[in-house]
XYZ file of C-alpha atoms in Angstrom:
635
model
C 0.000 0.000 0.000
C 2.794 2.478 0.708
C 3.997 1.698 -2.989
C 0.822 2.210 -4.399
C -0.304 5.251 -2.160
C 3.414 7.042 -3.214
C 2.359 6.221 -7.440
C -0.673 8.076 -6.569
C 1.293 11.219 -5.214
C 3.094 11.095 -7.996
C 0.468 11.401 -10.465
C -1.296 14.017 -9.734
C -8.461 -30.627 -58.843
C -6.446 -33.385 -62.794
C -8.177 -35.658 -65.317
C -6.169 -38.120 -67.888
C -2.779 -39.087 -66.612
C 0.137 -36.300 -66.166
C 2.905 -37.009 -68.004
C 6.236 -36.862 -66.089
C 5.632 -36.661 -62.928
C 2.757 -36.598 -60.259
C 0.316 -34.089 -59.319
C 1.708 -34.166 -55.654
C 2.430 -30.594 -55.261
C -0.891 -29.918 -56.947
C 0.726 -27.324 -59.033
C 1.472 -29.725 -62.026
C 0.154 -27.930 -65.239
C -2.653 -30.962 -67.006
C -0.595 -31.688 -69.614
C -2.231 -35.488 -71.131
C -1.015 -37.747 -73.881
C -4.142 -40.014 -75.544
C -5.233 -41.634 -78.935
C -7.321 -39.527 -81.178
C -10.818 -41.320 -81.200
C -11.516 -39.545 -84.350
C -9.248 -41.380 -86.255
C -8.453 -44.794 -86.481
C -4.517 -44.636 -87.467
C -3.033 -45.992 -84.275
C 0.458 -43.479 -84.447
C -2.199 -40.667 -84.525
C -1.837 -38.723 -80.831
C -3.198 -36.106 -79.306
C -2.230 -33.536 -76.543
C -4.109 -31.864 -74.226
C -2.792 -29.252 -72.085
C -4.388 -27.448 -69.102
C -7.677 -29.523 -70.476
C -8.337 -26.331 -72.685
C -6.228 -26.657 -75.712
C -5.919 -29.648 -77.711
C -2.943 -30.406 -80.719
C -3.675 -32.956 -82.987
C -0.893 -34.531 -85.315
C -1.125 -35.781 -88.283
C -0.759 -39.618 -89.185
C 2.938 -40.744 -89.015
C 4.800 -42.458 -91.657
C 5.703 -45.243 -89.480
C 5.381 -46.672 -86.035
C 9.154 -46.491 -85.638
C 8.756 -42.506 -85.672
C 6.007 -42.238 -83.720
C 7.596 -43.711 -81.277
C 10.503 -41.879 -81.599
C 8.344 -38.356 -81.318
C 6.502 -39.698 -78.157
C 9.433 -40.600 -76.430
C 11.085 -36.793 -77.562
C 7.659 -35.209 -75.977
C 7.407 -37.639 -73.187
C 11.230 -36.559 -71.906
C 10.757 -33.126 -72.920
C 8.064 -33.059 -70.374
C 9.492 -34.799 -67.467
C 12.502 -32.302 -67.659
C 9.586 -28.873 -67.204
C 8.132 -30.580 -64.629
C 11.155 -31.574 -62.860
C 12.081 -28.068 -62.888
C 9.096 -26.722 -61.797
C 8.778 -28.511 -59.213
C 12.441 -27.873 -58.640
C 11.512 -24.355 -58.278
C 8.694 -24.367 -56.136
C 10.638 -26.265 -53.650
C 13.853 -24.042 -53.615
C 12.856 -20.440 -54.749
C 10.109 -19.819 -51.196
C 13.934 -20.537 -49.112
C 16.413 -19.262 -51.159
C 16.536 -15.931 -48.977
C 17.104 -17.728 -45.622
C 19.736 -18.041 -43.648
C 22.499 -21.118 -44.299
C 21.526 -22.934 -41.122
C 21.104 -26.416 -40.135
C 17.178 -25.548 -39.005
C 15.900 -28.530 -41.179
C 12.350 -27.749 -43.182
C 9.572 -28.935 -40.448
C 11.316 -26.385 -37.922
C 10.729 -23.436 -40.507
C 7.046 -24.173 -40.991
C 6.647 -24.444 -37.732
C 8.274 -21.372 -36.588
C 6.930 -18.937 -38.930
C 3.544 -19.786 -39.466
C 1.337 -17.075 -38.394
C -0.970 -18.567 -35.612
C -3.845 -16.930 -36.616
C -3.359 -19.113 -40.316
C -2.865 -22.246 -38.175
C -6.288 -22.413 -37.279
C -7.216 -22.642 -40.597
C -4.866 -25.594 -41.468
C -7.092 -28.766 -41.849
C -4.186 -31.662 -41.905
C -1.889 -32.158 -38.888
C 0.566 -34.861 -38.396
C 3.525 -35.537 -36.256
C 6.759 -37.118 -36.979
C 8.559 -37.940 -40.563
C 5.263 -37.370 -41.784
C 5.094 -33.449 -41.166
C 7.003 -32.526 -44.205
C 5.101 -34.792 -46.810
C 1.618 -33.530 -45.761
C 2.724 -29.644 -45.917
C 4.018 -30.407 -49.165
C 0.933 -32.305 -50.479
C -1.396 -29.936 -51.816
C -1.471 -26.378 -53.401
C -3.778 -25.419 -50.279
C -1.234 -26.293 -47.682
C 1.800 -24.662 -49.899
C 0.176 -21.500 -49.951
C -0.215 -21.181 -46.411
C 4.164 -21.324 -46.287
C 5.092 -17.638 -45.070
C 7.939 -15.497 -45.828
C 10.738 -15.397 -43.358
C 9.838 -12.216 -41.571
C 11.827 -9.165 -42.411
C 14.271 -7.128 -40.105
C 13.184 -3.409 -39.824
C 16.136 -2.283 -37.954
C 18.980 -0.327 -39.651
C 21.374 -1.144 -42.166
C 24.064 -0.854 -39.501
C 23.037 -3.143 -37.429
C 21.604 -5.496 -39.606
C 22.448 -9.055 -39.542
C 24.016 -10.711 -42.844
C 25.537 -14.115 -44.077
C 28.861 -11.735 -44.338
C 28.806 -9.614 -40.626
C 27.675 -13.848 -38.902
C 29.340 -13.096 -35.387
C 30.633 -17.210 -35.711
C 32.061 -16.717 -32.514
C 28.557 -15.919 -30.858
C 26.180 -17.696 -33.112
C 23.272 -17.151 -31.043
C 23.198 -13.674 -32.157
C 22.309 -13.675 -35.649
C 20.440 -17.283 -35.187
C 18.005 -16.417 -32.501
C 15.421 -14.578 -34.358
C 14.645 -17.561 -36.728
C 13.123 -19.554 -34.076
C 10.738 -16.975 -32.908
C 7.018 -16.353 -34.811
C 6.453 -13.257 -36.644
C 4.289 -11.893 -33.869
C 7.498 -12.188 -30.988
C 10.631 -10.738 -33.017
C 9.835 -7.076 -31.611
C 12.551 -5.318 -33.788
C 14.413 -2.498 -31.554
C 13.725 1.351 -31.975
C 16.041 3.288 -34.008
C 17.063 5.450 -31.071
C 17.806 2.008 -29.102
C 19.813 1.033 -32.324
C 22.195 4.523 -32.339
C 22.679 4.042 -28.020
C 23.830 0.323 -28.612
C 26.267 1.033 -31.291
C 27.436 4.101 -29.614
C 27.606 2.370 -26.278
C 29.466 -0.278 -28.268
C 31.828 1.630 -29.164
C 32.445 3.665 -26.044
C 33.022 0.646 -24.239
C 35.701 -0.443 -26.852
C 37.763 2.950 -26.293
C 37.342 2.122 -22.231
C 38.758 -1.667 -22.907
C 41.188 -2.193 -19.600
C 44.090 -3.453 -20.354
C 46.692 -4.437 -17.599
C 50.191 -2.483 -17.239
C 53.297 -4.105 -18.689
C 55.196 -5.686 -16.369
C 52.681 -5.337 -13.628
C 50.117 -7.355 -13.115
C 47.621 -5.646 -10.908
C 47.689 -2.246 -12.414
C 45.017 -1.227 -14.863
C 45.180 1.276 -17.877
C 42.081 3.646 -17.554
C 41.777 5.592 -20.170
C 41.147 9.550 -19.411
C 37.189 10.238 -19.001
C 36.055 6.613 -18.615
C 34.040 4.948 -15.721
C 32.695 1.790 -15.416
C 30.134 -0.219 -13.521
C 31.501 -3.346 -12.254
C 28.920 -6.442 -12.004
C 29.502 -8.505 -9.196
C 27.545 -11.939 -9.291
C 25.410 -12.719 -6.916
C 24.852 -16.694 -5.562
C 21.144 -17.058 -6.489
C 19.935 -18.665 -9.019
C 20.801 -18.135 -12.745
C 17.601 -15.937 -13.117
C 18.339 -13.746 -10.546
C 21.907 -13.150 -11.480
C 20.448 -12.289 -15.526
C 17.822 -9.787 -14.025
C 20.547 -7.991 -12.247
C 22.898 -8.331 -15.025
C 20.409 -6.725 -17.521
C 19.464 -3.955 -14.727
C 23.236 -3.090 -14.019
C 23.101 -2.683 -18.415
C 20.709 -0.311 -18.614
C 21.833 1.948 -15.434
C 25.605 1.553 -17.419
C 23.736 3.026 -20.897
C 22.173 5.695 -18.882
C 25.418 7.086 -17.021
C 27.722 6.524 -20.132
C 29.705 3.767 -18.103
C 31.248 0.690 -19.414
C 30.148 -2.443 -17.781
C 32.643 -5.024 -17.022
C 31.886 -8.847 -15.172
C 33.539 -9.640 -11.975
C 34.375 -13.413 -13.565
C 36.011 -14.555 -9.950
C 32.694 -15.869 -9.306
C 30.070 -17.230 -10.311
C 29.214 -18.607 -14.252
C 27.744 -15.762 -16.549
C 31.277 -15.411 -18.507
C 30.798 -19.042 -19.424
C 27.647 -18.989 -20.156
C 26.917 -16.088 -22.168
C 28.632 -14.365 -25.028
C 30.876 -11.374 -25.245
C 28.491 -8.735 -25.995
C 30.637 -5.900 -27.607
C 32.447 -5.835 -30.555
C 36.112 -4.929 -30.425
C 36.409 -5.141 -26.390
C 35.904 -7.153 -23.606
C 33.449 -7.019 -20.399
C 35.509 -9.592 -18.251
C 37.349 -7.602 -15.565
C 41.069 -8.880 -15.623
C 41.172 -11.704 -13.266
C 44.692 -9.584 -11.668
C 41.944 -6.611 -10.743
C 42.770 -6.272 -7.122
C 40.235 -5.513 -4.523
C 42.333 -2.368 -3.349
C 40.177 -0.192 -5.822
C 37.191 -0.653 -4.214
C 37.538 2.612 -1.696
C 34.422 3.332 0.074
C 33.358 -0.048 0.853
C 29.674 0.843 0.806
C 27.187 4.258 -0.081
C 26.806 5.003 3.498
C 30.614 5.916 3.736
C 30.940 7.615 0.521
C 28.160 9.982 1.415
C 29.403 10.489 4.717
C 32.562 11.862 3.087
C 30.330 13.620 0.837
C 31.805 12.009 -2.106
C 34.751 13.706 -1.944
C 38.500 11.871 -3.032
C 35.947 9.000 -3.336
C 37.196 6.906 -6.814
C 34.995 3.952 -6.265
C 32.169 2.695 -4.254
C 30.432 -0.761 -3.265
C 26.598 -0.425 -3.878
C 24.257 -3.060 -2.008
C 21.070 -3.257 -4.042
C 20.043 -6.951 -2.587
C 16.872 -7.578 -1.399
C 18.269 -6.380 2.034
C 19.436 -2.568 2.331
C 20.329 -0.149 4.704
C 19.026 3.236 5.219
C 21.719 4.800 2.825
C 21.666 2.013 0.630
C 17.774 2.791 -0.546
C 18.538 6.278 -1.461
C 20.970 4.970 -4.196
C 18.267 5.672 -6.734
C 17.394 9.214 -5.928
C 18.438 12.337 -8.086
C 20.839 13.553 -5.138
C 22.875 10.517 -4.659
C 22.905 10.236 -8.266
C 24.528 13.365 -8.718
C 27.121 12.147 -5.705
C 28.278 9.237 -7.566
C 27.986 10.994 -10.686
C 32.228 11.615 -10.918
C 32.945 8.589 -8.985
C 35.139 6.174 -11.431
C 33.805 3.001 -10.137
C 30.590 1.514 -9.228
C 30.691 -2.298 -7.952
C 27.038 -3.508 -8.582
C 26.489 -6.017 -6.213
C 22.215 -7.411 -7.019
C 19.794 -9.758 -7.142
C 16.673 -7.635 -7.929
C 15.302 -6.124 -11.633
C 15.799 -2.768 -11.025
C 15.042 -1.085 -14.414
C 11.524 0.420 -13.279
C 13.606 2.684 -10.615
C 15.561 4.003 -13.239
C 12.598 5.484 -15.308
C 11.352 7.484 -12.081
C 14.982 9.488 -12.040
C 14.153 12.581 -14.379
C 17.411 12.424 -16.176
C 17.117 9.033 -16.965
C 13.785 8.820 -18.457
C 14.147 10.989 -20.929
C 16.669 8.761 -22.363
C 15.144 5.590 -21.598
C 11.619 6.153 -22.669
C 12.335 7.454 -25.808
C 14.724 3.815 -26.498
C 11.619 2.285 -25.465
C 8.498 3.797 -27.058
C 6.697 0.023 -25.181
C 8.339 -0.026 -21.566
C 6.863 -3.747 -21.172
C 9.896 -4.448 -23.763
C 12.886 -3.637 -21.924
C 14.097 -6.577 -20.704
C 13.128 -8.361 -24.052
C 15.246 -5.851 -26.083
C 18.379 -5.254 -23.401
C 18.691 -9.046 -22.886
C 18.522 -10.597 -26.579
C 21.519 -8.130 -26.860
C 23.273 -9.017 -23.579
C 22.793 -12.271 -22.950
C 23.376 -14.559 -25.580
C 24.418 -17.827 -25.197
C 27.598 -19.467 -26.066
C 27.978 -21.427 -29.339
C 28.654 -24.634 -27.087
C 25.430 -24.063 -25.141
C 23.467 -22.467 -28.307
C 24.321 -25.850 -30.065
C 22.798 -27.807 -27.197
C 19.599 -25.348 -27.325
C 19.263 -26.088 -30.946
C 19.576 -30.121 -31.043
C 16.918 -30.161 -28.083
C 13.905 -28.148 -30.179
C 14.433 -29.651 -33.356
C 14.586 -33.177 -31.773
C 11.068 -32.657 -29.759
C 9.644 -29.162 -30.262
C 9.975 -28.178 -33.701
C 7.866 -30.860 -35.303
C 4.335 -29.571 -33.411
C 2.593 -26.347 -34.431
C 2.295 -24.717 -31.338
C 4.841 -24.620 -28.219
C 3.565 -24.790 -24.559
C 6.244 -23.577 -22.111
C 5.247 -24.832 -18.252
C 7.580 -23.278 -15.473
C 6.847 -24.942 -11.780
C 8.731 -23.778 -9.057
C 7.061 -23.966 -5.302
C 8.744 -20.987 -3.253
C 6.587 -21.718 -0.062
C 7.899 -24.971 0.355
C 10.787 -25.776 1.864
C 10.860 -29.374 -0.300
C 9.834 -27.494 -3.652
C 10.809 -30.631 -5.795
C 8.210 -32.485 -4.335
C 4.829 -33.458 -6.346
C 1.372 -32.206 -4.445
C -1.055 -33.416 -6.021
C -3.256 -30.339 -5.683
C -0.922 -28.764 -7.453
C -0.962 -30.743 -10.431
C -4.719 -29.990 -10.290
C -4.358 -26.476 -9.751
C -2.078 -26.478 -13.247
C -4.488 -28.672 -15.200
C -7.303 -26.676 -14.158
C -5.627 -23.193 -14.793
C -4.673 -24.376 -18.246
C -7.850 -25.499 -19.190
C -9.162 -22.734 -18.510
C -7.343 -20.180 -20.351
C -6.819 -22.324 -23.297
C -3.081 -23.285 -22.952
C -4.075 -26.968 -23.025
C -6.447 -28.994 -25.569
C -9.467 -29.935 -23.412
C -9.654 -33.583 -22.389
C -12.134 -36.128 -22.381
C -12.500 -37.252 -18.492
C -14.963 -38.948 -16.743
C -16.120 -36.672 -14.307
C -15.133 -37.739 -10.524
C -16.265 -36.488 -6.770
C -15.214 -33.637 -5.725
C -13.094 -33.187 -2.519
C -13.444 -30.724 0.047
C -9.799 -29.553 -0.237
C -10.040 -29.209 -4.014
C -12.761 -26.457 -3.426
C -10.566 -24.828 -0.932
C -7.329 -24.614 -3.677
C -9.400 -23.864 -6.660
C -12.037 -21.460 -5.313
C -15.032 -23.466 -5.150
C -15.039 -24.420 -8.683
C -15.779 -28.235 -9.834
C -12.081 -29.956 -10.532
C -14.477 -32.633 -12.856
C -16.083 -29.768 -14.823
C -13.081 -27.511 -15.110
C -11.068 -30.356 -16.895
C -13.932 -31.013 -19.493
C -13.914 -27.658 -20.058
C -17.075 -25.742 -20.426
C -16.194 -22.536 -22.369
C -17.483 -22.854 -26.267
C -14.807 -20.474 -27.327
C -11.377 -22.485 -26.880
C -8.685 -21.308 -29.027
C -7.693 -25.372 -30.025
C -10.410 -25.209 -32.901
C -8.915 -27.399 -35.459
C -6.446 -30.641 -35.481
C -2.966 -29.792 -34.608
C -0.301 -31.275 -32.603
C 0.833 -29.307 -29.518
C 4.706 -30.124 -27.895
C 4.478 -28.855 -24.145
C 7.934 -28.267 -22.499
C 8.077 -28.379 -18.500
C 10.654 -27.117 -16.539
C 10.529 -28.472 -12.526
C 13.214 -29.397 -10.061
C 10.260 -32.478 -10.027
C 10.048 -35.266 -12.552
C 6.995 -36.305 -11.544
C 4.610 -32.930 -12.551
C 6.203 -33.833 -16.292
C 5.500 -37.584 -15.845
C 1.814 -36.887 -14.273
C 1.046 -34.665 -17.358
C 2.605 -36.755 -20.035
C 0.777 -39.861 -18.737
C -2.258 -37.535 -18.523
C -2.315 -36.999 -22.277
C -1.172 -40.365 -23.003
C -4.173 -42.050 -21.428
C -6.813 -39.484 -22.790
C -7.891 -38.123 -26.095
C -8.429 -34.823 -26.475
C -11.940 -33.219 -27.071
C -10.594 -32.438 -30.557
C -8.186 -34.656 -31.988
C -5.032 -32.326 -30.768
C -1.488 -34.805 -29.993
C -0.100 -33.714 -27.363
C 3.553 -34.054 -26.455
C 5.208 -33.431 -22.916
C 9.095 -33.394 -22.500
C 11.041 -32.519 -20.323
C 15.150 -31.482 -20.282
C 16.219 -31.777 -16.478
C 14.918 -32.726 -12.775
C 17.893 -31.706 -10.774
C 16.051 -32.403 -7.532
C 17.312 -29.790 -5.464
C 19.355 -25.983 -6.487
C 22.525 -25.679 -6.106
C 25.348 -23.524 -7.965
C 26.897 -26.014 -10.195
C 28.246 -24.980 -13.717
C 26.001 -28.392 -14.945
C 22.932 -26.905 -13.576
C 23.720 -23.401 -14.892
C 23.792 -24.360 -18.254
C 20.544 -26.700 -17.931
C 18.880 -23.820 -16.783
C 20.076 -21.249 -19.669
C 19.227 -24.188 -21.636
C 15.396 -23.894 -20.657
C 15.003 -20.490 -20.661
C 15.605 -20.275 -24.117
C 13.332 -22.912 -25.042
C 10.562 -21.172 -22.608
C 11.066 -18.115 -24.720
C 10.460 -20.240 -27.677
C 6.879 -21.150 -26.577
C 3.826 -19.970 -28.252
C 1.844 -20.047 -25.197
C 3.289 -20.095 -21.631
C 2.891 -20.746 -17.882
C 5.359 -19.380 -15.405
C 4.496 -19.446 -11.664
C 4.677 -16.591 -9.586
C 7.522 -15.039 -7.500
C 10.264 -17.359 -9.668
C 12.728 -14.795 -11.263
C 13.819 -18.003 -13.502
C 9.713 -17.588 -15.445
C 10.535 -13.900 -15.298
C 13.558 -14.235 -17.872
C 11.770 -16.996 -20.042
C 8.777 -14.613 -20.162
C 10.747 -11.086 -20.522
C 13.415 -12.983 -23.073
C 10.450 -14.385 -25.357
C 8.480 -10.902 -24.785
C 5.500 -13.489 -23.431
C 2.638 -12.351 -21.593
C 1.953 -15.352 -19.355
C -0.367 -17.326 -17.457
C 0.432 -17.149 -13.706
C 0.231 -20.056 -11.361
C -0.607 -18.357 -8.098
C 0.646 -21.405 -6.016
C 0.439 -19.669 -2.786
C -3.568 -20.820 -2.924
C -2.591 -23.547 -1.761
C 0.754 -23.035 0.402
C -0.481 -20.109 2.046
C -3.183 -19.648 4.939
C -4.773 -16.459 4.001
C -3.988 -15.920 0.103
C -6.784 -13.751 -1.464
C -5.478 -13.803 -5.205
C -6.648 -16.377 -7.518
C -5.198 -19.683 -8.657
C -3.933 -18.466 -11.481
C -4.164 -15.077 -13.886
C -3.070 -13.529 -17.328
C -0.213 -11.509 -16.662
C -0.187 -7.532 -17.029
C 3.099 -7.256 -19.024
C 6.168 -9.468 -20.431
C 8.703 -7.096 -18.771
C 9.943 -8.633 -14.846
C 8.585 -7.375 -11.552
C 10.874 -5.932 -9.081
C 10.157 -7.190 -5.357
C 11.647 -5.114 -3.536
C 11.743 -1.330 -5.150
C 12.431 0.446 -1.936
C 10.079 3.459 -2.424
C 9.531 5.773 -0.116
C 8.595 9.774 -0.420
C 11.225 10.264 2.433
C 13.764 9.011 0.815
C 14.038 11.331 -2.117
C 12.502 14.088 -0.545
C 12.135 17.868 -3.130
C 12.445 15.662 -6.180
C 11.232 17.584 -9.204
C 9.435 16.010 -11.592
C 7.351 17.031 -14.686
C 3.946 16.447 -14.811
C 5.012 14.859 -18.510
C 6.859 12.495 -16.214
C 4.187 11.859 -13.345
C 1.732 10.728 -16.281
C 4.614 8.502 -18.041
C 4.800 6.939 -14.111
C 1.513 5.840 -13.430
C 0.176 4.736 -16.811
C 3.626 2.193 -17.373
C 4.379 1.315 -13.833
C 2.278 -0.552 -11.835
C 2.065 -3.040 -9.126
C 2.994 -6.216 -9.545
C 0.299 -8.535 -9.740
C 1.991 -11.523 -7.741
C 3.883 -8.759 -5.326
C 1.837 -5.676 -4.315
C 4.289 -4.058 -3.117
C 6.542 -4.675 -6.394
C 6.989 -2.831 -9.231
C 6.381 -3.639 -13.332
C 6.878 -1.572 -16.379
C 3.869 -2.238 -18.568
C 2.578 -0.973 -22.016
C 0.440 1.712 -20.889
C -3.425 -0.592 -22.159
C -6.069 -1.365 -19.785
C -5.506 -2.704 -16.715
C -5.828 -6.003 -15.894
C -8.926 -7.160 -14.222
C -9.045 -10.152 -12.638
């Protein structure tokens, strides 16, 4: 309520046979060979083409020519079709990139879902290919690859391929037309200018001593320091630390001495590095935290040690207000030490949203934009990425991401079965799932309890006329749990059931580590599933888990909440599960307070930006979100 009550202050069809080939690709001009039953010479032919012109030949001399003729007009005709059907399977890909995504993967990738609905013939398997190349329906429903609007610059090509960071240039090829969300071209100049400030601020050690660094005249830099959460909180950090590093004109370099981001993601800048060299000495640091560099009024102060965890001091919350921002402003160093998103404070300091908001004409996009620049994964772990989707996901038409993660529980690998219930039910309802055909059973008293009175029986029937799983198609659902068994329970779920329609459903699943823990293995496993999650179509994320927050934010996916709390929680008074407001991350812990950053001056330009695009979050009240600036969400 204090958040919400400062946001208000603020405001103020072929007949005869073809010759040649087949009519597979139903595109096969009619072109017939037959005997003229007008005359009774038997080397008299005729042939019909596109059954609406006819050329009739005269007797021939001989049989031995006749036979010569046919067999001239017979090959004659195998070689146009050949080519034309040569054509029609090589020209629609010519323009794509030379990658190893095999053909099934592009049709399902780029196939607008609104035209899927329409498609009347679904298959899984080795048999995807042959029926989307089986009639001149189907081919016509192939799209074009979609089309990069951002600036020659910055454009991708087969000749400016980053091979050393393939991820790069490859990722927007596995995401449908209607999730590439091309960058501004005001976000286009900052990165390349940003790139190429941080190249001129490269550190580069002494010679012939190894702990002194070369910085150049007029540069500073923000030094990330990883945190020992879990990969998602250490990314939503990363990405904030990014943004606040654009805004000052800093470059950001990685504290590598702990922790696995450098070997997991990419370099992101061309021409420099962000590792901090491993000789850095911990000398540099000076005013070991914001409370003593304010005390000495940040005077003779060259570096400071910023606490923005969860858990802050006094001094430490006033880090985002316009005075201490102007403190810090010719301080060289800033060691960001994080586990929050903060991005949403950064658009209520004046000076910075200017900048930021126009980069980001849609706010909800931030974290979309920032991290398919920042944090791309390594070709090693891109590879893996790659082999997993086109092995199990990229042969169904529409991707279901599922995120579980129980934060109330001190166990939160193990299986409830209420909360397998909760997840069926939620997904039924909001159409992530194909209904099912169940018989309907009792209903128990705890059920009603967890899922607000309504009928478990009737809820996974489904009830609602106007379900988005209209026609045939196959769906592959992806779940990510520390738990096996919520993957098994589903799987065996769609195994044992049809679906109301005909849908095939899929479940797989990549890992089921059990337990957390901060193991390079389980890093990678998890960077692995993001990007799939990002992948999806549709997707479920549960609330409070930073680790749905990246898949959501990365994929620019609005997502169905799982409110697990219903059922972990005493006196929980949100529902079991709801659409989310926006794609961008919520901030738990924003630290706002009027006292804080008390005779800040804002415009009322500014005040309106605030409380149309940031909100509270919907699974954190007292947690901020950066949203688009539509309707609210009703629940």
């Amino acid at each position: 309520m204090v958040m919400e009550n400062w946001l208000k202050e603020v405001a103020g069809d072929s007949r005869g046979k073809a010759v040649g080939g087949s009519m597979e690709l139903g595109m096969t001009r009619g072109v017939v060979v037959t005997m003229d039953p007008q005359n009774d010479n038997k080397n008299s032919i005729m042939i019909s083409r596109s059954r609406s012109q006819e050329v009739k030949f005269k007797p021939l001399r001989n049989g031995q020519t006749a036979r010569l003729v046919l067999a001239l007009v017979m090959s004659t005709l195998v070689m146009m079709v050949a080519v034309s059907r040569l054509t029609l399977l090589v020209v629609p890909w010519s323009s794509s990139s030379p990658t190893e995504q095999p053909l099934q993967s592009v049709l399902s990738n780029h196939l607008n879902p609104s035209v899927l609905k329409q498609t009347t013939v679904a298959s899984t398997g080795d048999d995807t290919v042959k029926n989307h190349l089986s009639s001149s329906t189907e081919l016509k429903l192939i799209p074009k690859l979609p089309v990069t609007t951002r600036p020659a610059q910055l454009a991708e090509s087969s000749s400016s391929i980053d091979k050393a960071c393939m991820s790069r240039s490859q990722q927007q090829m596995y995401r449908d037309s209607a999730h590439q969300f091309p960058r501004s071209v005001l976000l286009d100049h900052a990165l390349e200018k940003y790139t190429e400030m941080h190249s001129q601020c490269a550190l580069l050690l002494d010679d012939g001593n190894d702990t002194s660094v070369q910085v150049k005249k007029g540069c500073q830099y923000v030094v990330y320091l990883e945190g020992y959460e879990g990969l998602g909180n250490r990314l939503l950090s990363l990405v904030s630390a990014f943004a606040y590093a654009m805004v000052t004109h800093r470059a950001l370099v990685i504290d590598a001495r702990r922790g696995h981001l450098a070997q997991l993601l990419c370099e992101p800048f061309h021409n420099s590095s962000w590792l901090l060299p491993p000789q850095f000495v911990d000398a540099v640091w000076g005013a070991s935290t914001l409370e003593d560099a304010m005390r000495w009024n940040f005077q003779n102060v060259t570096s400071v040690r910023i606490n923005l965890r969860h858990k802050q001091t006094e001094a430490d919350q006033t880090f985002f207000c316009p005075a201490t921002q102007k403190g810090v402003r010719n301080i060289t160093w800033i060691w960001w030490e994080s586990n929050q998103y903060y991005v949403p404070r950064l658009f209520m300091i004046p000076d910075f949203w200017s900048l930021l908001s126009s980069w980001f004409p849609d706010p909800s996009l931030v974290f979309t934009q920032l991290t398919r620049f920042l944090c791309l994964p390594q070709n090693h772990i891109w590879a893996q990425i790659k082999r997993i989707r086109a092995a199990y996901l990229a042969s169904s038409m529409i991707q279901v991401g599922l995120q579980v993660r129980r934060h109330a529980n001190a166990d939160n690998a193990t299986l409830v079965p209420l909360v397998h219930e909760l997840i069926m039910n939620c997904s039924l309802k909001h159409h992530v799932l194909p209904k099912l055909v169940l018989p309907v059973m009792p209903q128990r008293k705890e059920q009603q309890l967890a899922l607000g009175n309504q009928p478990v029986a009737e809820m996974s029937v489904g009830s609602s006329s106007s379900s988005s799983w209209t026609t045939t198609q196959s769906v592959a659902v992806l779940v990510t749990s520390l738990h096996i068994q919520y993957y098994e329970k589903l799987r065996n779920l769609y195994v044992e059931h049809g679906t109301e329609d005909g849908t095939v459903v899929s479940v797989h699943m990549v890992s089921h580590e059990g337990v957390e823990n901060e193991s390079y293995e389980q890093a990678v496993k998890a960077l692995t599933e993001i990007w799939l999650l990002s992948f999806s179509n549709k997707l479920e994320t549960t609330s409070w888990s930073t680790f749905g927050y990246v898949a959501q934010g990365l994929g620019g996916l609005q997502p169905i909440i799982l409110n697990f709390f219903t059922i972990d929680a005493q006196h929980e008074t949100r529902p079991a599960c709801f659409l989310g407001q926006s794609s961008d991350p919520c901030l738990h812990y924003p630290f706002v307070k009027p006292s804080k950053c008390a005779g800040v001056k804002m415009s009322r330009q500014h005040s309106k930006w605030i409380t149309t695009h940031i909100r509270p979050c919907q699974d954190e009240v007292n947690g901020l979100q950066l949203c688009s600036g539509g309707n609210k969400y009703s629940e």
